[in-house]
XYZ file of C-alpha atoms in Angstrom:
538
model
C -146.805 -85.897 -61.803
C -144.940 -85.484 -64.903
C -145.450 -82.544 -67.013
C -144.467 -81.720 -70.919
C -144.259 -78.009 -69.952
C -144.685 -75.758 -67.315
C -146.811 -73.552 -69.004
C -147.940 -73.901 -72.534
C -149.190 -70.691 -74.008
C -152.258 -70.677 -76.623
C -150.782 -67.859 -79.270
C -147.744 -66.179 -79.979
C -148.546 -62.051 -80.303
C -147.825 -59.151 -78.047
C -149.400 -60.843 -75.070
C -148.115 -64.575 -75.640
C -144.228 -63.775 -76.861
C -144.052 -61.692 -73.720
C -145.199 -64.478 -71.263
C -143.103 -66.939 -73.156
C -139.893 -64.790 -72.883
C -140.917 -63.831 -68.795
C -141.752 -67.506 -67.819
C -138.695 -68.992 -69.787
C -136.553 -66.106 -68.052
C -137.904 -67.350 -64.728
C -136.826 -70.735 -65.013
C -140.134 -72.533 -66.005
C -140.079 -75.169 -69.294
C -142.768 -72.969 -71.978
C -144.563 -74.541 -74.919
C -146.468 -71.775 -77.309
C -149.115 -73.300 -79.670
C -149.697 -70.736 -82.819
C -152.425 -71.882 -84.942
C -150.603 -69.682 -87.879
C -147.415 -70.002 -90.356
C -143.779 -69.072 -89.146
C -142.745 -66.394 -91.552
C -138.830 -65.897 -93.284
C -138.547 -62.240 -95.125
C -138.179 -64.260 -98.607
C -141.463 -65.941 -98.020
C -144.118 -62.999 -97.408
C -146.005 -61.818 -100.495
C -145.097 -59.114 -102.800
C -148.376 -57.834 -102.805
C -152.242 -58.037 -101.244
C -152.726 -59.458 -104.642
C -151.420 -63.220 -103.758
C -154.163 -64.003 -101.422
C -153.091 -67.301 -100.920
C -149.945 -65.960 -98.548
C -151.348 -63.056 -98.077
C -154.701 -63.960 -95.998
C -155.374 -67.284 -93.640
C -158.042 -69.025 -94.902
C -156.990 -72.780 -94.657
C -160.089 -74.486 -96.016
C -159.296 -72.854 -99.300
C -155.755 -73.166 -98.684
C -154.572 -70.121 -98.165
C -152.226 -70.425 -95.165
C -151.199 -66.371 -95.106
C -151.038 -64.099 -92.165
C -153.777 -61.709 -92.261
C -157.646 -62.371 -91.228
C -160.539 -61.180 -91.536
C -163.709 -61.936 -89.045
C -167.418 -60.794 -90.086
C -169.892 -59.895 -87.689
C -173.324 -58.383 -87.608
C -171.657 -55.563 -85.948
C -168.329 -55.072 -86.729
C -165.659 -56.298 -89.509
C -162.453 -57.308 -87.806
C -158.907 -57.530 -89.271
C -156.121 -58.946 -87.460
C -153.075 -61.208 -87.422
C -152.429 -64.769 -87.679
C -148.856 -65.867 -87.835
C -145.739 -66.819 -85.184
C -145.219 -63.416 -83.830
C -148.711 -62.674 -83.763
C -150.160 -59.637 -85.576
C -146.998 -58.164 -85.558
C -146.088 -59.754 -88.589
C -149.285 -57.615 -90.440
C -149.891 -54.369 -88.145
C -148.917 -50.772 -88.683
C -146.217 -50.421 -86.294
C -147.841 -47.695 -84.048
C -147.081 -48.304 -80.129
C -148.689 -45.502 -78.433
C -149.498 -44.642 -74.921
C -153.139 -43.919 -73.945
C -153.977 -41.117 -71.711
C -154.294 -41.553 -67.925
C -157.626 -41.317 -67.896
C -158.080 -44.808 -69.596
C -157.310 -46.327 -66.139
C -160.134 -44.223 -64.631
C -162.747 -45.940 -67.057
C -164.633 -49.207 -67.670
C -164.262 -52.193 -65.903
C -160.521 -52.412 -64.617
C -161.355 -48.447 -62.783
C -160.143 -49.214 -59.018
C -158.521 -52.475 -58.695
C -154.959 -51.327 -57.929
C -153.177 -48.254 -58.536
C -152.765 -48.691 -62.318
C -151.802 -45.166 -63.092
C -148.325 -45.924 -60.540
C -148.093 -48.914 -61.583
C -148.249 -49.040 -65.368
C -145.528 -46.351 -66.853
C -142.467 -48.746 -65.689
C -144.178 -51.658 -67.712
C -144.955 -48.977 -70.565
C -140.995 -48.326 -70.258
C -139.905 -51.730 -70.478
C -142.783 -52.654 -73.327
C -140.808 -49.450 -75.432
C -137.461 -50.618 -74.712
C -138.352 -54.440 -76.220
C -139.891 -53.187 -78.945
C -137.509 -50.857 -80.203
C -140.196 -48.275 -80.083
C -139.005 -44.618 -81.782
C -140.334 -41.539 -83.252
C -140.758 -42.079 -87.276
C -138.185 -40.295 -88.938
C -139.562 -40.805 -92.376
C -142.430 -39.005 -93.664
C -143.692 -39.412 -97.005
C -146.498 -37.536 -98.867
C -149.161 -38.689 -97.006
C -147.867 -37.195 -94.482
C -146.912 -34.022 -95.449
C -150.466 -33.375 -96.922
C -152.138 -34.682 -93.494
C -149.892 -32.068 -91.646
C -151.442 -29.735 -94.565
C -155.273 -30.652 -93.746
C -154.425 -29.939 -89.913
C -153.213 -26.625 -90.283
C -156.646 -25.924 -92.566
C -158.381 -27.435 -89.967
C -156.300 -25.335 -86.907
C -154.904 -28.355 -85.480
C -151.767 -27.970 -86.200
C -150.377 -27.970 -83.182
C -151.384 -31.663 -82.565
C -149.950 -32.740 -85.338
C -147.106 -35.399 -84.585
C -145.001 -38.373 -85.804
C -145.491 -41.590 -84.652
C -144.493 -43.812 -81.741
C -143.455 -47.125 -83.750
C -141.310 -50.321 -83.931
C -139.257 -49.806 -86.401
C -135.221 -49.485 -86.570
C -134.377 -46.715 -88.955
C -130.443 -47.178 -88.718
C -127.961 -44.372 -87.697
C -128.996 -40.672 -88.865
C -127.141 -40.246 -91.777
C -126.504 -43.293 -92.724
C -127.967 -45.265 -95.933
C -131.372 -46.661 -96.088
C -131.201 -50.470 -95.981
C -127.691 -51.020 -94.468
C -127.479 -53.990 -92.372
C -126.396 -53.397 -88.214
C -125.348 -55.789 -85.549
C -128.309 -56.349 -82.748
C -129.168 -52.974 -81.830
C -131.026 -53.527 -79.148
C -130.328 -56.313 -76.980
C -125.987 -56.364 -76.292
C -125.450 -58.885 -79.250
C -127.871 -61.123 -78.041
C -130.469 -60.350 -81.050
C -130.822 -60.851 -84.774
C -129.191 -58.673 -87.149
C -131.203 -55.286 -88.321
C -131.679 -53.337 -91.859
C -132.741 -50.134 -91.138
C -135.807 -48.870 -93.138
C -135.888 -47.512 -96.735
C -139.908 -46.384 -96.057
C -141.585 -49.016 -98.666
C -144.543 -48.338 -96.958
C -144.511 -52.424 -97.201
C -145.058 -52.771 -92.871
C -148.910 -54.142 -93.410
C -147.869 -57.160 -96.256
C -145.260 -58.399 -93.816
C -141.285 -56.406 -93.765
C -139.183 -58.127 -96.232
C -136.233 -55.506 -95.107
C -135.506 -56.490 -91.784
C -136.567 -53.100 -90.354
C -139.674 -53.977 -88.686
C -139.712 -54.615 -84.906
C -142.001 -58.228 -85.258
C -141.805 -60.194 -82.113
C -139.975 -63.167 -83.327
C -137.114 -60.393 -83.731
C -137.404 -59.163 -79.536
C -139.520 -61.121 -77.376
C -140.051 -64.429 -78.624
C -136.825 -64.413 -80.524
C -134.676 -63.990 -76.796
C -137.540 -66.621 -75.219
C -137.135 -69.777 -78.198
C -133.361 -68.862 -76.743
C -134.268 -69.272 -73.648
C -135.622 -73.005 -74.427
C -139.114 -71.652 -74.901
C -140.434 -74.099 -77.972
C -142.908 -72.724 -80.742
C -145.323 -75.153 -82.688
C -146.837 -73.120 -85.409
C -149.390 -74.531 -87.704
C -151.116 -75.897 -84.191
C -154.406 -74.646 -82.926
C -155.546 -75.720 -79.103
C -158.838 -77.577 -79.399
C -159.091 -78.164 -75.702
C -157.806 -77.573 -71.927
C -159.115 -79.531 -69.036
C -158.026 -79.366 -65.624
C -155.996 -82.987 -64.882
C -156.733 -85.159 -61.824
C -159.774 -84.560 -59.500
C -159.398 -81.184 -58.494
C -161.730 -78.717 -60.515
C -159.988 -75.914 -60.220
C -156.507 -77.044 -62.069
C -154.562 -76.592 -58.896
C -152.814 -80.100 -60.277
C -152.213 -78.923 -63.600
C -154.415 -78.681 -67.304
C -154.181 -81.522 -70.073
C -153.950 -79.452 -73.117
C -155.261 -80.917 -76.850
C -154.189 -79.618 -79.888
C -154.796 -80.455 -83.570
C -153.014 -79.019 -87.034
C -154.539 -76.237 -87.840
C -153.952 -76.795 -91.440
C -157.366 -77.847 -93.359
C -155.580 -81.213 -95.189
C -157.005 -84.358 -94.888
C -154.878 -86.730 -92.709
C -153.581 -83.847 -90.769
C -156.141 -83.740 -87.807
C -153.866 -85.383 -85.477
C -154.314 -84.756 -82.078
C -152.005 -84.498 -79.132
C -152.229 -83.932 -75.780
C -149.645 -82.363 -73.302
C -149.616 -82.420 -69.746
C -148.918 -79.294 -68.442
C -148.845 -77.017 -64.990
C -150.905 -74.284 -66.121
C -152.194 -72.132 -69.930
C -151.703 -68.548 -70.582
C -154.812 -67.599 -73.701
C -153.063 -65.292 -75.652
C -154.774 -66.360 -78.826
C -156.160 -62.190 -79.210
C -159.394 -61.393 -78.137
C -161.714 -63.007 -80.828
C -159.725 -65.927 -80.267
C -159.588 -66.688 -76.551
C -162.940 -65.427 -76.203
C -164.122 -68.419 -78.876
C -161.761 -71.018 -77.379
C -163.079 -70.210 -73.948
C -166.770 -70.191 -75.454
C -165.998 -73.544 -76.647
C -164.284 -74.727 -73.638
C -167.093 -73.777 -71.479
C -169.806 -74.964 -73.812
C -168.474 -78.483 -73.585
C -167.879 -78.398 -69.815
C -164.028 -78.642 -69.907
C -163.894 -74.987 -67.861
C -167.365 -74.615 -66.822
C -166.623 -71.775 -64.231
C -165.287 -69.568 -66.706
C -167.671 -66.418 -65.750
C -171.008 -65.320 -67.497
C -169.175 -62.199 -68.204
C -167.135 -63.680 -71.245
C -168.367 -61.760 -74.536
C -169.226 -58.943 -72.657
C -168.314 -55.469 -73.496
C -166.072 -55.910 -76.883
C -164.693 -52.392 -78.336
C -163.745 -51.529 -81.350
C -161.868 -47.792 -80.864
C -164.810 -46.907 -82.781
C -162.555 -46.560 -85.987
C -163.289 -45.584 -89.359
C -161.523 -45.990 -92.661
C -161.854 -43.045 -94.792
C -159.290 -41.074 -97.576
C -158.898 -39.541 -100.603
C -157.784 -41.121 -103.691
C -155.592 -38.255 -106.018
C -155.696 -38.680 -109.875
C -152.206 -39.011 -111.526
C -149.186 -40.606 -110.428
C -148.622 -39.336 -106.343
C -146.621 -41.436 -104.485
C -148.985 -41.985 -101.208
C -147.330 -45.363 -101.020
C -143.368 -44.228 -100.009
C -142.982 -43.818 -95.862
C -143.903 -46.386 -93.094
C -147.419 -48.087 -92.785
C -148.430 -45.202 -90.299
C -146.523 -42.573 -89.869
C -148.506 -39.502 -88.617
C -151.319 -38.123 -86.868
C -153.183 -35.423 -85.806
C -156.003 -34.719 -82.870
C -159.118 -33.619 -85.317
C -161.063 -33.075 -81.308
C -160.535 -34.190 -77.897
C -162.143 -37.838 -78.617
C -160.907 -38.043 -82.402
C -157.722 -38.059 -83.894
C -156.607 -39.389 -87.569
C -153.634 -41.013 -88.865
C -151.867 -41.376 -92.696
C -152.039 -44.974 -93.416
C -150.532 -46.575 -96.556
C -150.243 -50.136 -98.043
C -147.355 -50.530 -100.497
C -147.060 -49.598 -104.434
C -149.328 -52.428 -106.263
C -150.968 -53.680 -102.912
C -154.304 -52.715 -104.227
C -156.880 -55.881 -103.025
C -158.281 -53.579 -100.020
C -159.640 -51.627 -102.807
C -162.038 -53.484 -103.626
C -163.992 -52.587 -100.187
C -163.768 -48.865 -101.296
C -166.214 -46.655 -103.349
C -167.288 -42.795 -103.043
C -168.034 -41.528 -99.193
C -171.205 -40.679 -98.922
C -172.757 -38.530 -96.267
C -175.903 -39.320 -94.611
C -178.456 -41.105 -91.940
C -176.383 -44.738 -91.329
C -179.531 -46.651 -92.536
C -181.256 -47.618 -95.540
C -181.636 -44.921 -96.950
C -177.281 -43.587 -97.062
C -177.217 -46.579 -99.733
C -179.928 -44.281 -101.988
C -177.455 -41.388 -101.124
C -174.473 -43.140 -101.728
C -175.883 -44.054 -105.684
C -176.838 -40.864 -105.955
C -173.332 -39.699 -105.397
C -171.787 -42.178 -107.657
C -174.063 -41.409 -110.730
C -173.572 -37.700 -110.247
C -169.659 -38.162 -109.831
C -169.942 -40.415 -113.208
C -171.952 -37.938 -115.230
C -169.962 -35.102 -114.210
C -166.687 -36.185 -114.299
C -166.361 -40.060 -115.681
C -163.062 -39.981 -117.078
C -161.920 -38.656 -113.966
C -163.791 -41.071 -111.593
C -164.141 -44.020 -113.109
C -160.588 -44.397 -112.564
C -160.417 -43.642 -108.788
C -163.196 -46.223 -108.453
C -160.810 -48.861 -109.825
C -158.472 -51.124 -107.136
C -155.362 -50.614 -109.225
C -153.325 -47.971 -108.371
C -155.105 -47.331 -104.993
C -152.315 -47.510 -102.800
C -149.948 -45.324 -104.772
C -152.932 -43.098 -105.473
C -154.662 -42.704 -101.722
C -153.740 -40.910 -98.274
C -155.873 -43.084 -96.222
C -157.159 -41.842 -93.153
C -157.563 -43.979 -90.057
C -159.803 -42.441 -88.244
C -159.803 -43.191 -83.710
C -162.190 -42.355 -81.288
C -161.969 -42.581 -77.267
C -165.589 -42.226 -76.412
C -167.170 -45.065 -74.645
C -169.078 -47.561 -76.641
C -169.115 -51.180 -76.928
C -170.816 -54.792 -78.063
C -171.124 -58.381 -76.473
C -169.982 -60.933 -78.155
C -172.362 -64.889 -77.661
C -172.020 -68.235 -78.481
C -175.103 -69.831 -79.860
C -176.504 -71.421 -83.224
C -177.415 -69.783 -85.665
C -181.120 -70.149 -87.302
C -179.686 -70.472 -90.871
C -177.221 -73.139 -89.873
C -178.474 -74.825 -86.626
C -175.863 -77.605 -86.656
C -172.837 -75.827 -85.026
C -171.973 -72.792 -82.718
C -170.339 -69.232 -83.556
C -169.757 -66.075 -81.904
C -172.335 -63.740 -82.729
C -172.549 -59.914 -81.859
C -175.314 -58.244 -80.019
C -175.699 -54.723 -78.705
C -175.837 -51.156 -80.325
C -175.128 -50.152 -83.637
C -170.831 -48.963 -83.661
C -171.066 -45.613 -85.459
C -169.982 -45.827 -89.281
C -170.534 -42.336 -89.625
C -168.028 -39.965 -87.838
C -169.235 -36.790 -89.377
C -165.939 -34.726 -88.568
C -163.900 -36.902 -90.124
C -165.973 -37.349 -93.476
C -166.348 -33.610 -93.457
C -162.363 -33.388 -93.157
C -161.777 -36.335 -96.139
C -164.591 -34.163 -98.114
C -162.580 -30.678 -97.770
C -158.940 -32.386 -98.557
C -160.509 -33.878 -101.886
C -161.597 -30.532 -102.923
C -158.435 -28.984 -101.904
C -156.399 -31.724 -103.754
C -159.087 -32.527 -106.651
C -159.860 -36.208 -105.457
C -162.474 -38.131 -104.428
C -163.167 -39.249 -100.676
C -164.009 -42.357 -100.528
C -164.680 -44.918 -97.390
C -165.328 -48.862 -96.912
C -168.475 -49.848 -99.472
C -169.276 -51.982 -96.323
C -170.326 -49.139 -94.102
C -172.222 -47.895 -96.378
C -173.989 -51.304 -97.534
C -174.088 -52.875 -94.139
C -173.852 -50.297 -92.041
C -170.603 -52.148 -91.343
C -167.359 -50.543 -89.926
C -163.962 -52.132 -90.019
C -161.494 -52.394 -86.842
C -158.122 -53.699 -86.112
C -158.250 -52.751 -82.446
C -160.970 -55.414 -81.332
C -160.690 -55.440 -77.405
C -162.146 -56.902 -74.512
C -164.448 -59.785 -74.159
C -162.392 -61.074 -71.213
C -161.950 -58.085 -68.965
C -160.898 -57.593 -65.442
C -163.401 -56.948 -62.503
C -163.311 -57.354 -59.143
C -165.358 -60.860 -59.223
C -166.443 -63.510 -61.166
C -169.720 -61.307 -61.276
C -167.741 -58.314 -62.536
C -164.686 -59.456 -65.116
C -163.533 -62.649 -66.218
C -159.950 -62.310 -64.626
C -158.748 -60.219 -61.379
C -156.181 -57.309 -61.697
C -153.020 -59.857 -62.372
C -155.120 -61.540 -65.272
C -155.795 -64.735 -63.243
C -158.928 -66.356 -64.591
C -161.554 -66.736 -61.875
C -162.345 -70.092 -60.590
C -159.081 -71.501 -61.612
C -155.323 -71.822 -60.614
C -152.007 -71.158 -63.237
C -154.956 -70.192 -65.686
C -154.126 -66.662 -67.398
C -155.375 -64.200 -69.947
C -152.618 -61.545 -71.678
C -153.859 -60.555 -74.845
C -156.676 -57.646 -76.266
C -159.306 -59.601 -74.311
C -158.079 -58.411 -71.300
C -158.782 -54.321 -71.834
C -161.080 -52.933 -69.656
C -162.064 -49.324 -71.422
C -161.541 -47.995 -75.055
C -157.954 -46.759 -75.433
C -158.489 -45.010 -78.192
C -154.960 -46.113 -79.788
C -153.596 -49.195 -80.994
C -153.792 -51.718 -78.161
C -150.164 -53.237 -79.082
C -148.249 -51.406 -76.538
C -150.924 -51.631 -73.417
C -151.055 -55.385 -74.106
C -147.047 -56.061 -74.085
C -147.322 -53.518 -70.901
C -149.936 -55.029 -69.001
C -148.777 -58.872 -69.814
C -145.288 -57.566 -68.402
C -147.397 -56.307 -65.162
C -149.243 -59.811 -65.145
C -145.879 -61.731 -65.496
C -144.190 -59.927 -62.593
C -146.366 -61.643 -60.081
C -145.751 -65.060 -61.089
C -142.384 -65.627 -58.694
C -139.009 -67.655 -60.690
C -139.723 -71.380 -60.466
C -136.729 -72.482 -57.471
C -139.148 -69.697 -55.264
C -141.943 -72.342 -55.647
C -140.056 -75.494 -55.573
């Protein structure tokens, strides 16, 4: 039978640019389909502000890299470009603690806590991954608010993917590959723009079309960006794929005339699309009855790292905005630490989402509280707070606070129509309410904006909606012992089906607590090991 690839991969992030690099490396022909835009430094937007290449919204044209999903549950943010949501996230690549491996669904089905720390060390070395070495304000007055708070001691810098040059040297000075024996892209080290989130236009940030996929399209590996896979059947008569998947794909750009479809013959798919994305591909593709067997567990038990997004906005001219997107934390409890965030100077759109934190019951009745707050902050003090409760100037004005929690919680994600609009399918959340109110961490934002005569402030959608927002969304496609347990085994092999993988946030089994970058590149580096060179199988 004649194939177009070996394996074609559906996305191009921290799971997909690591199978594409591992199977290319192995010997086998890879195709990756990203639905987003390929990205050059001179092409990324100079601000939040120019939503049309800043978010990807194609039916109104705007073709940039960062998304946002709504759900009765939960607001998600994440990427959508070649590379993934490494083009748009913070940097951070941390470790979770062992325990993770003793929790949720993946507890038990090998010996992850022996086998994982060698992927971990190969994930770190591929990324470039480093201790920040530039703190800005932000951080210096989070360090501050731990030692008020007697944390202190858990205070640290973090684990990111960023090159930062020789010490001493200039900020900005351009290096040969640093990283991979000539055989990489040139680097600039950082000058700490605090510009990571809007896309690096420095060359500093570790993306993944500077390591992984970079070293895989030179390995023959071939990208198609702008291409979204609209369907995956198993070719010939045998059910299971065991002869290989016929793989349809359309432009994923919303132009009339631009629809066209293709199909490609390949041996088997790796869904790397993120978790909101494979699990609504795979919704569709069961739905329709291309992969029927794909198990009754997809959906099931989504987490969030039950984050929050608090801070406090400082009157005046502070520069919150100089230092990397995240560049230090702090353990506030065992289950909850927080993290200085920053967008860069005039990056203000996020904004918009913000008002005054409010305490109170997350129901009906915080909205009364939260007017109550604003009126009484507006009587008090208006010239004072009506400009804090402006977008402009927010991210040169605000330490925002990321706020992370370990403890178990989750959702389930379904496919169905919905009553208001009974003509198509969506995913739609189910399940418990995700707290929006982490009381130790408002209480924390509260006392730093007295200290520093601010105002705390948090997401008007939490209070509104009872909304939170998350760029950790994980699981939906987890591992279990069965087809009655998980949707894949250990090695990420979908059950019911041969050469059929899962490697991206999908795949978590427990809430890590951390940004899921790191366990993702480590645990698709664990999945790829098992698949043996093509000439063993030949």
């Amino acid at each position: 039978m004649n194939y177009d690839f070996d394996y074609l991969i559906v996305g191009s992030g921290f799971g997909g640019a690591v199978s594409a690099l591992r199977l290319a490396e192995k010997g086998y022909s890879v195709g990756v389909m990203e639905m987003g835009c390929r990205w050059d430094p001179d092409k990324l937007p100079s601000s939040t502000w120019n939503l049309r290449r800043w978010l990807w919204q194609p039916s109104l044209g705007w073709r940039g890299f960062f998304k946002i999903s709504w759900f009765r549950h939960v607001m998600v943010l994440h990427g959508n470009a070649v590379g993934g949501g490494s083009i748009t996230y913070a940097n951070t690549l941390l470790q979770p603690k062992p325990k993770v491996w003793r929790e949720g669904s993946w507890a038990g089905l090998t010996d992850w806590e022996s086998v994982m720390p060698g992927h971990y060390d190969t994930a770190r070395r591929m990324l470039g991954v480093t201790e920040n070495r530039i703190l800005g304000p932000a951080d210096e007055l989070l360090r501050e608010g731990a030692k008020e708070m007697g944390r202190e001691d858990s205070y640290y810098r973090t684990q990111v993917g960023v090159f930062f040059g020789d010490p001493g040297d200039e900020p900005g000075q351009q290096y040969d590959d640093p990283y991979f024996e000539g055989r990489g892209p040139a680097r600039n080290s950082c000058i700490g723009c605090g510009g990571c989130m809007v896309g690096c236009r420095y060359n500093a940030k570790n993306t993944l079309d500077k390591n992984y996929l970079y070293l895989a399209e030179r390995q023959g590996a071939q990208v198609f960006a702008e291409t979204r896979v609209v369907d995956v059947k198993p070719l010939g008569d045998a059910k299971d794929g065991s002869e290989g998947y016929v793989v349809t794909t359309a432009s994923s750009s919303w132009m009339p005339g631009l629809w066209r479809r293709r199909r490609w013959r390949v041996k088997g798919v790796v869904f790397s699309a993120s978790s909101l994305g494979t699990q609504k591909l795979l919704f569709e593709l069961r739905d329709r009855g291309s992969l029927p067997n794909i198990s009754n567990q997809l959906g099931r038990r989504v987490r969030t790292n039950a984050e929050s997004l608090i801070g406090v906005r400082l009157p005046g001219k502070p520069e919150m905005d100089r230092g990397i997107a995240i560049g230090s934390g702090f353990y506030l409890d065992e289950h909850t630490h927080i993290e200085a965030t920053r967008y860069p100077r005039g990056s203000d759109a996020m904004g918009l989402l913000v008002t005054a934190l409010t305490r109170g019951r997350p129901d009906w009745t915080r909205i009364l509280t939260w007017l109550r707050t604003v009126l009484l902050l507006l009587v008090r003090k208006p010239s004072k707070v009506l400009p804090l409760l402006s977008p402009f100037g927010m991210a040169r004005q605000t330490v925002i606070f990321l706020c992370m929690q370990t403890l178990e919680g989750h959702i389930d994600m379904r496919y169905q129509r919905r009553w208001y609009w009974p003509f198509s399918k969506r995913m739609v959340s189910y399940g418990p309410r995700i707290p929006t109110y982490i009381p130790q961490a408002n209480e924390f934002a509260l006392k730093m904006a007295r200290r520093l005569g601010g105002m705390a402030g948090s997401l008007i959608t939490e209070i509104l909606f009872n909304l939170p927002a998350t760029a950790h969304c994980m699981g939906g496609a987890a591992m279990g012992k069965s087809a009655e347990e998980g949707v894949i085994d250990h090695r990420q092999r979908v059950f019911g089906y041969r050469n059929l993988y899962i490697c991206d946030g999908s795949v978590l089994g427990a809430n890590l607590g951390v940004n899921p970058s790191l366990t993702i590149t480590a645990l698709t580096e664990h999945a790829m090991s098992h698949i043996p060179a093509k000439c063993e199988v030949e």
